[in-house]
Amino acid sequence: MAPRFTLSTLAGLTVACAVQLLTGCGGGDSTSNMAAADPSVAAAAPAPANPPPPRSVPTPPPPPPSTPTLTSRARLGQSIFNDPNLSEPRGTACVACHQANQGFAGNHGARIGVAQGSTPTALGLRNAMTNSYAGSVGALQFVTTDGETEAQGGHFWDGRADTLALQALGPLLNPLEMNNPTRQAVIEKIMAAPYAAQFRAEFGPNVFANTDTAFTQIGVAIAAFETAALQPFSSKYDAVVRGRAQFTTQQARGMALFQDPKRANCAGCHLMNPGSGKPEDSLFSEFTYYATGIPRNTSIPRNANPAFYDLGLCGPERTAPTLPANAAPGVTINDFCGKFRMPTLRNVAERPAYMHNGFFNNLAEVVRFYSTRNSNPQRWYGSTGLANDLPAQYRANLETTKAPFNRPRVQGPVLTEAEIADVVAFLGTLSDGFQTP
């Protein structure tokens, strides 16, 4: 397996080293040594009497894009992101739920699929969503195309934060996460931090005079760090797209299945464009919302109440959004209840838990669920075979039109066990930190 980087290591390094670790950048273009050759050597060689016709020299692949040094604002955001003194009680930093070696997720070490907070009894409702490549996510909006209205964008599983900066602020005041009682309590901790002078230099000498302004700028700084440093496009997939690596046979089979609209069809939602030559064209999500029928995680404390359901866009962590006037006729907000935002699949193989409720802890089992939800629902939901984490009135919201969820039960699983392994092998190529041999 290719080497991995960790944010705990990153926090102690210089900015230049940090950027190299996060991007996995190599040296310069290999053709540069050719350009530096001594012209006198070539001049000394006699020309052949009958020179051969010129040969077509293949154009070398472009070098990976250079990564700029982190700005002062991004460096400040990095310090805040890694500061364990910003929770109550102290000891839990943002990075606790977003470990680089766990796919920028991790749940603070919890093993039940959802995040552990800063106190021993604090267990959240949802799996910590990866914050890698989150800078590409826009605000929640409802888009109507060809008579169909879809929700798209927004941060968190339910899209309740419009920007990455607002998302970064949410955990600071959540009693099940970092547990600070007020914004002022957070600001007092920032004022006592080693980077307080850096905060003033970045946002003005009087920034702490206004609690709301200072609190807002915390999110701005963290977002600057996440956007600059947590989107390196340094996976094996990216190297292949740039023409600098090749998939193994198994990985290539997995990508073919991933893209096949009649088989796994993962790329139907987790968008990719390997032929563009630009990794930035493959974000592996369209950031829309789906109800796929993930089984109920009975380890979540709030799920002990059989009448409780997490309905995503419809709550309980947010109020249901209002549909725009141009929504398709007959569409209501109830049509979105039980739907959650699709995350990127970049770094997915590193994560310890999967889906909004963390029900799965094994990537092969996730693919197996997609392969067999229709053919063997009893395996996932018990004897009734009915989705068990969605109220009966919202089961019509389950995705049943796109492959693989439109497969008739009698046709059996979408993928064989060998094909599941192939897809997982391909997903492993999306992990950042790949080193070109």
Coordinates of C-alpha atoms in Angstrom, one line a residue:
M1 CA 0.0 0.0 0.0
A2 CA 1.2 3.5 -0.8
P3 CA 2.4 5.6 2.1
R4 CA -0.2 7.7 3.9
F5 CA 0.1 11.1 5.6
T6 CA -1.4 12.1 8.9
L7 CA -2.6 15.5 10.0
S8 CA -1.0 15.0 13.4
T9 CA 2.3 14.8 11.6
L10 CA 1.3 17.7 9.4
A11 CA 0.6 20.0 12.3
G12 CA 4.2 19.9 13.5
L13 CA 5.8 20.4 10.1
T14 CA 6.8 23.6 8.3
V15 CA 4.3 24.8 5.7
A16 CA 6.4 23.7 2.8
C17 CA 6.7 20.2 4.2
A18 CA 3.0 20.1 5.0
V19 CA 2.1 20.9 1.5
Q20 CA 4.4 18.3 0.1
L21 CA 2.9 15.6 2.4
L22 CA -0.6 16.5 1.5
T23 CA 0.0 16.6 -2.2
G24 CA 2.4 13.8 -2.6
C25 CA 4.3 16.0 -5.2
G26 CA 7.4 14.7 -6.8
G27 CA 10.2 16.5 -8.6
G28 CA 10.2 18.5 -11.7
D29 CA 9.5 17.4 -15.3
S30 CA 11.8 14.4 -16.2
T31 CA 12.5 16.1 -19.5
S32 CA 14.3 19.0 -17.9
N33 CA 17.6 17.1 -17.8
M34 CA 17.4 16.6 -21.5
A35 CA 17.1 20.4 -22.0
A36 CA 20.2 20.9 -19.9
A37 CA 22.4 18.6 -22.0
D38 CA 25.7 20.1 -23.2
P39 CA 25.2 21.2 -26.9
S40 CA 28.9 20.7 -27.6
V41 CA 28.5 17.0 -27.1
A42 CA 25.9 16.8 -29.9
A43 CA 28.0 19.0 -32.1
A44 CA 31.0 16.7 -31.8
A45 CA 29.2 13.7 -33.2
P46 CA 29.5 13.2 -37.0
A47 CA 26.3 13.2 -38.9
P48 CA 25.5 9.9 -40.6
A49 CA 25.8 9.7 -44.4
N50 CA 22.1 8.7 -44.8
P51 CA 20.3 10.0 -41.8
P52 CA 17.1 8.1 -40.9
P53 CA 13.8 9.9 -41.3
P54 CA 12.7 11.8 -38.2
R55 CA 10.7 9.7 -35.8
S56 CA 7.5 10.9 -34.0
V57 CA 8.4 11.4 -30.4
P58 CA 5.4 10.9 -28.1
T59 CA 4.5 14.0 -26.0
P60 CA 5.4 13.4 -22.4
P61 CA 2.5 13.6 -19.9
P62 CA 2.1 17.0 -18.2
P63 CA 3.7 17.3 -14.8
P64 CA 1.4 17.4 -11.8
P65 CA 0.3 20.9 -10.9
S66 CA 2.4 22.7 -8.4
T67 CA 0.8 23.4 -5.1
P68 CA 1.2 26.9 -3.7
T69 CA 2.6 27.5 -0.2
L70 CA -0.2 27.9 2.4
T71 CA -1.3 31.5 2.9
S72 CA -1.1 33.0 6.4
R73 CA -4.8 32.6 6.7
A74 CA -4.6 28.9 5.8
R75 CA -1.8 28.4 8.3
L76 CA -3.9 30.0 10.9
G77 CA -6.8 27.7 10.0
Q78 CA -4.5 24.7 10.3
S79 CA -3.6 25.8 13.8
I80 CA -7.2 26.2 14.8
F81 CA -8.1 22.9 13.2
N82 CA -5.5 21.0 15.2
D83 CA -6.1 22.8 18.5
P84 CA -7.3 20.4 21.2
N85 CA -8.0 23.2 23.6
L86 CA -11.1 24.4 21.7
S87 CA -13.5 21.9 23.2
E88 CA -15.2 21.7 26.6
P89 CA -13.6 20.0 28.4
R90 CA -10.4 20.5 26.5
G91 CA -8.9 17.7 24.6
T92 CA -10.9 17.4 21.4
A93 CA -9.8 19.2 18.2
C94 CA -11.5 19.4 14.8
V95 CA -9.0 16.9 13.5
A96 CA -10.2 14.3 16.0
C97 CA -13.1 13.5 13.7
H98 CA -11.2 14.2 10.5
Q99 CA -8.0 12.2 10.5
A100 CA -6.0 12.1 7.3
N101 CA -5.2 8.5 7.7
Q102 CA -8.9 7.7 8.1
G103 CA -10.1 9.4 4.9
F104 CA -10.4 12.8 6.8
A105 CA -13.1 11.1 8.9
G106 CA -12.7 9.0 12.0
N107 CA -15.4 9.7 14.5
H108 CA -12.9 10.5 17.3
G109 CA -12.2 6.9 17.8
A110 CA -15.8 5.7 18.3
R111 CA -16.5 2.3 17.0
I112 CA -20.3 2.4 16.6
G113 CA -20.4 4.4 13.4
V114 CA -21.1 7.8 14.8
A115 CA -18.8 10.4 16.4
Q116 CA -17.7 10.5 20.0
G117 CA -17.9 14.0 21.5
S118 CA -15.6 15.7 24.0
T119 CA -17.4 14.1 27.0
P120 CA -17.6 10.3 27.6
T121 CA -21.4 10.1 27.2
A122 CA -21.6 12.3 24.1
L123 CA -22.4 10.2 21.0
G124 CA -23.7 11.9 17.9
L125 CA -26.5 11.0 15.5
R126 CA -24.4 10.7 12.3
N127 CA -21.1 9.5 11.0
A128 CA -18.5 12.3 10.6
M129 CA -18.6 13.2 6.9
T130 CA -15.2 13.6 5.2
N131 CA -14.0 17.1 4.9
S132 CA -11.5 16.4 2.0
Y133 CA -12.5 18.0 -1.2
A134 CA -15.3 19.9 0.6
G135 CA -14.3 23.1 -1.0
S136 CA -16.0 22.1 -4.2
V137 CA -19.4 21.9 -2.6
G138 CA -21.8 24.8 -3.1
A139 CA -24.8 25.9 -1.1
L140 CA -28.0 23.8 -1.0
Q141 CA -30.2 24.5 -3.9
F142 CA -33.1 22.8 -5.7
V143 CA -32.5 22.3 -9.4
T144 CA -35.3 21.3 -11.8
T145 CA -34.4 19.6 -15.0
D146 CA -36.7 17.8 -17.5
G147 CA -39.5 18.0 -15.0
E148 CA -37.5 16.5 -12.1
T149 CA -36.5 18.5 -9.0
E150 CA -33.3 17.5 -7.2
A151 CA -31.6 18.8 -4.1
Q152 CA -27.9 19.6 -4.6
G153 CA -25.1 21.0 -2.5
G154 CA -24.9 22.1 1.1
H155 CA -22.5 21.0 3.8
F156 CA -23.2 18.2 6.4
W157 CA -25.3 15.2 5.5
D158 CA -28.4 17.3 5.5
G159 CA -27.0 20.4 3.7
R160 CA -27.8 22.8 6.6
A161 CA -24.6 24.9 6.2
D162 CA -24.3 26.9 3.0
T163 CA -20.5 27.3 3.1
L164 CA -17.5 25.4 4.3
A165 CA -16.8 28.2 6.8
L166 CA -20.2 27.9 8.3
Q167 CA -19.8 24.1 8.5
A168 CA -16.5 24.5 10.4
L169 CA -18.3 26.4 13.1
G170 CA -21.1 23.9 13.8
P171 CA -19.1 21.4 15.9
L172 CA -17.7 24.0 18.2
L173 CA -21.2 24.7 19.8
N174 CA -22.7 21.2 19.4
P175 CA -23.1 19.6 22.9
L176 CA -22.5 16.2 21.3
E177 CA -19.3 17.4 19.7
M178 CA -17.0 20.1 21.0
N179 CA -19.5 21.2 23.6
N180 CA -18.7 24.9 24.1
P181 CA -21.6 26.7 25.8
T182 CA -21.3 30.0 23.9
R183 CA -19.4 31.7 21.1
Q184 CA -17.7 33.9 23.7
A185 CA -16.3 30.8 25.4
V186 CA -14.7 29.8 22.1
I187 CA -13.3 33.3 21.5
E188 CA -11.7 33.3 25.0
K189 CA -9.9 30.1 24.1
I190 CA -8.7 31.6 20.8
M191 CA -7.5 34.7 22.6
A192 CA -5.4 32.5 25.0
A193 CA -4.0 30.4 22.1
P194 CA -0.4 30.7 20.9
Y195 CA -1.8 31.8 17.5
A196 CA -3.9 34.7 19.0
A197 CA -1.5 37.3 17.6
Q198 CA -1.7 35.6 14.2
F199 CA -5.5 35.8 14.4
R200 CA -5.2 39.6 15.0
A201 CA -2.8 40.1 12.2
E202 CA -5.0 38.3 9.8
F203 CA -8.4 39.8 10.8
G204 CA -7.5 43.1 12.4
P205 CA -6.2 44.2 15.8
N206 CA -9.7 44.8 17.2
V207 CA -11.2 41.5 15.9
F208 CA -11.8 40.2 19.4
A209 CA -13.9 43.3 20.3
N210 CA -16.9 41.8 18.6
T211 CA -17.7 38.2 19.6
D212 CA -19.8 37.4 16.5
T213 CA -17.3 38.8 14.1
A214 CA -14.4 36.9 15.7
F215 CA -16.4 33.7 15.8
T216 CA -17.2 34.0 12.1
Q217 CA -13.6 34.5 11.2
I218 CA -12.7 31.2 12.9
G219 CA -14.7 29.4 10.2
V220 CA -13.2 31.6 7.5
A221 CA -9.7 30.5 8.6
I222 CA -10.5 26.8 8.9
A223 CA -12.2 26.9 5.4
A224 CA -9.0 28.5 4.0
F225 CA -6.9 25.6 5.3
E226 CA -9.3 22.9 4.2
T227 CA -9.6 24.4 0.7
A228 CA -5.8 24.8 0.3
A229 CA -4.5 21.7 1.9
L230 CA -7.2 19.0 1.8
Q231 CA -7.8 18.8 -1.9
P232 CA -4.4 17.6 -3.2
F233 CA -5.5 15.3 -6.0
S234 CA -2.6 13.0 -5.2
S235 CA -4.2 9.5 -5.5
K236 CA -3.2 6.8 -7.9
Y237 CA -6.3 7.5 -9.9
D238 CA -5.0 11.1 -10.3
A239 CA -1.6 9.8 -11.4
V240 CA -3.3 7.6 -14.0
V241 CA -5.4 10.5 -15.3
R242 CA -2.2 12.5 -15.7
G243 CA -0.6 9.7 -17.6
R244 CA 2.0 8.9 -14.9
A245 CA 0.8 5.5 -13.6
Q246 CA -1.2 2.5 -14.7
F247 CA -4.0 0.5 -13.0
T248 CA -3.5 -3.1 -12.2
T249 CA -5.7 -5.5 -14.1
Q250 CA -8.0 -5.8 -11.1
Q251 CA -8.3 -2.1 -10.6
A252 CA -9.0 -1.6 -14.3
R253 CA -11.8 -4.2 -14.1
G254 CA -13.2 -2.4 -11.1
M255 CA -13.3 1.0 -12.8
A256 CA -15.1 -0.6 -15.8
L257 CA -17.8 -2.0 -13.4
F258 CA -17.9 1.4 -11.6
Q259 CA -18.7 3.1 -14.9
D260 CA -20.9 0.5 -16.5
P261 CA -24.4 2.0 -16.6
K262 CA -26.0 -1.4 -16.7
R263 CA -24.0 -2.9 -13.8
A264 CA -22.7 -1.1 -10.8
N265 CA -23.3 2.3 -12.3
C266 CA -21.5 4.1 -9.5
A267 CA -20.3 6.8 -11.9
G268 CA -24.0 7.6 -12.6
C269 CA -23.9 9.6 -9.3
H270 CA -20.2 9.6 -8.3
L271 CA -19.2 11.6 -11.3
M272 CA -15.8 11.1 -12.9
N273 CA -14.0 12.0 -16.2
P274 CA -10.8 10.0 -16.5
G275 CA -10.3 10.9 -20.1
S276 CA -10.0 14.7 -19.4
G277 CA -6.4 14.6 -18.2
K278 CA -7.4 16.7 -15.3
P279 CA -8.1 15.1 -11.9
E280 CA -10.2 18.1 -10.9
D281 CA -12.8 16.9 -13.3
S282 CA -13.4 13.8 -11.2
L283 CA -14.9 14.8 -7.8
F284 CA -16.7 11.4 -7.5
S285 CA -19.9 13.0 -6.4
E286 CA -22.6 15.2 -7.9
F287 CA -23.5 16.3 -4.3
T288 CA -27.1 15.4 -4.7
Y289 CA -29.4 13.7 -2.2
Y290 CA -30.7 10.1 -2.2
A291 CA -32.6 7.7 0.0
T292 CA -30.9 4.4 -0.6
G293 CA -32.4 2.5 2.3
I294 CA -29.3 2.2 4.5
P295 CA -30.2 -0.2 7.4
R296 CA -30.9 1.2 10.8
N297 CA -27.9 1.5 13.1
T298 CA -29.2 0.3 16.4
S299 CA -26.0 1.3 18.2
I300 CA -26.9 5.0 17.9
P301 CA -28.4 6.1 21.2
R302 CA -31.3 8.0 19.7
N303 CA -32.3 5.0 17.7
A304 CA -33.3 3.2 20.9
N305 CA -36.6 5.0 20.5
P306 CA -38.4 3.0 17.7
A307 CA -40.4 6.0 16.8
F308 CA -37.3 8.1 16.1
Y309 CA -36.0 8.5 12.5
D310 CA -33.3 10.6 11.1
L311 CA -34.9 12.1 8.0
G312 CA -31.9 14.0 6.6
L313 CA -33.2 17.0 4.7
C314 CA -36.4 17.0 6.8
G315 CA -34.6 17.0 10.2
P316 CA -34.1 16.6 13.0
E317 CA -30.7 18.4 12.8
R318 CA -32.3 21.1 10.6
T319 CA -35.7 22.5 9.7
A320 CA -36.9 21.3 6.3
P321 CA -35.9 23.7 3.6
T322 CA -38.5 25.6 1.4
L323 CA -38.8 24.5 -2.2
P324 CA -38.4 27.2 -4.9
A325 CA -41.3 28.4 -6.9
N326 CA -40.0 26.7 -10.0
A327 CA -40.0 23.2 -8.5
A328 CA -41.7 20.5 -10.6
P329 CA -45.4 20.4 -10.3
G330 CA -46.6 18.2 -7.5
V331 CA -43.3 18.0 -5.8
T332 CA -43.3 18.8 -2.0
I333 CA -40.6 18.8 0.6
N334 CA -42.0 15.5 1.9
D335 CA -40.5 14.0 -1.3
F336 CA -37.1 14.7 0.2
C337 CA -37.5 13.2 3.6
G338 CA -35.0 10.5 4.3
K339 CA -32.6 11.8 1.7
F340 CA -28.9 12.5 2.5
R341 CA -26.2 14.3 0.6
M342 CA -23.9 12.1 -1.4
P343 CA -20.2 12.4 -0.2
T344 CA -17.2 12.3 -2.5
L345 CA -15.6 8.8 -2.8
R346 CA -12.1 10.3 -2.7
N347 CA -10.2 8.6 0.2
V348 CA -13.2 6.4 0.8
A349 CA -11.1 3.2 1.3
E350 CA -9.5 4.8 4.4
R351 CA -12.7 5.5 6.3
P352 CA -13.6 3.5 9.3
A353 CA -17.4 3.9 8.9
Y354 CA -19.7 4.4 5.9
M355 CA -23.0 6.1 5.2
H356 CA -24.8 8.8 7.2
N357 CA -25.5 6.5 10.1
G358 CA -22.2 4.6 10.0
F359 CA -24.0 1.3 9.7
F360 CA -21.2 -0.2 7.6
N361 CA -17.5 -0.5 8.7
N362 CA -16.3 -2.4 5.7
L363 CA -16.1 -1.1 2.1
A364 CA -16.8 -4.4 0.5
E365 CA -20.0 -4.7 2.6
V366 CA -21.1 -1.3 1.2
V367 CA -20.7 -2.5 -2.3
R368 CA -22.4 -5.8 -1.4
F369 CA -25.4 -3.9 -0.1
Y370 CA -25.7 -2.0 -3.4
S371 CA -25.4 -5.3 -5.2
T372 CA -28.1 -7.2 -3.2
R373 CA -30.5 -4.6 -1.7
N374 CA -33.1 -5.6 -4.3
S375 CA -32.3 -9.3 -4.6
N376 CA -32.0 -10.1 -0.9
P377 CA -33.6 -7.4 1.2
Q378 CA -34.1 -9.7 4.1
R379 CA -30.3 -9.8 4.6
W380 CA -30.4 -6.1 5.4
Y381 CA -33.8 -5.5 6.9
G382 CA -34.9 -8.7 8.5
S383 CA -37.9 -10.9 7.7
T384 CA -40.1 -8.1 6.4
G385 CA -37.6 -7.1 3.7
L386 CA -38.7 -3.5 4.1
A387 CA -36.3 -0.6 4.6
N388 CA -36.2 -0.3 8.4
D389 CA -34.8 3.2 9.0
L390 CA -37.5 5.1 7.1
P391 CA -41.1 5.6 8.1
A392 CA -43.6 3.8 6.0
Q393 CA -45.0 7.1 4.6
Y394 CA -41.6 8.0 3.1
R395 CA -40.6 4.6 1.6
A396 CA -41.7 5.9 -1.7
N397 CA -38.7 8.2 -1.6
L398 CA -36.3 5.3 -1.9
E399 CA -34.2 5.3 -5.0
T400 CA -35.6 2.7 -7.4
T401 CA -35.0 4.2 -10.9
K402 CA -31.2 4.3 -11.3
A403 CA -29.1 1.2 -11.6
P404 CA -28.3 -0.7 -9.6
F405 CA -31.5 0.1 -7.6
N406 CA -33.8 -0.6 -10.5
R407 CA -32.8 -4.3 -10.8
P408 CA -35.6 -6.8 -10.6
R409 CA -35.3 -9.1 -7.7
V410 CA -35.5 -12.3 -9.8
Q411 CA -32.3 -11.2 -11.6
G412 CA -30.2 -11.8 -8.5
P413 CA -27.2 -9.8 -7.3
V414 CA -25.8 -7.1 -9.5
L415 CA -22.2 -8.2 -8.9
T416 CA -20.4 -11.4 -8.1
E417 CA -18.1 -11.6 -5.1
A418 CA -15.1 -11.4 -7.4
E419 CA -16.6 -8.2 -9.0
I420 CA -17.2 -6.7 -5.6
A421 CA -13.5 -7.2 -4.9
D422 CA -12.6 -5.5 -8.2
V423 CA -14.7 -2.5 -7.4
V424 CA -13.1 -2.2 -4.0
A425 CA -9.7 -2.4 -5.6
F426 CA -10.6 0.5 -7.8
L427 CA -11.9 2.5 -4.9
G428 CA -8.6 2.0 -3.2
T429 CA -6.9 4.0 -6.0
L430 CA -8.8 7.1 -4.8
S431 CA -6.7 7.5 -1.7
D432 CA -4.4 10.5 -1.6
G433 CA -0.7 10.1 -1.0
F434 CA 0.2 7.8 -3.9
Q435 CA 3.9 7.7 -4.7
T436 CA 4.7 7.2 -8.4
P437 CA 7.2 4.3 -8.7

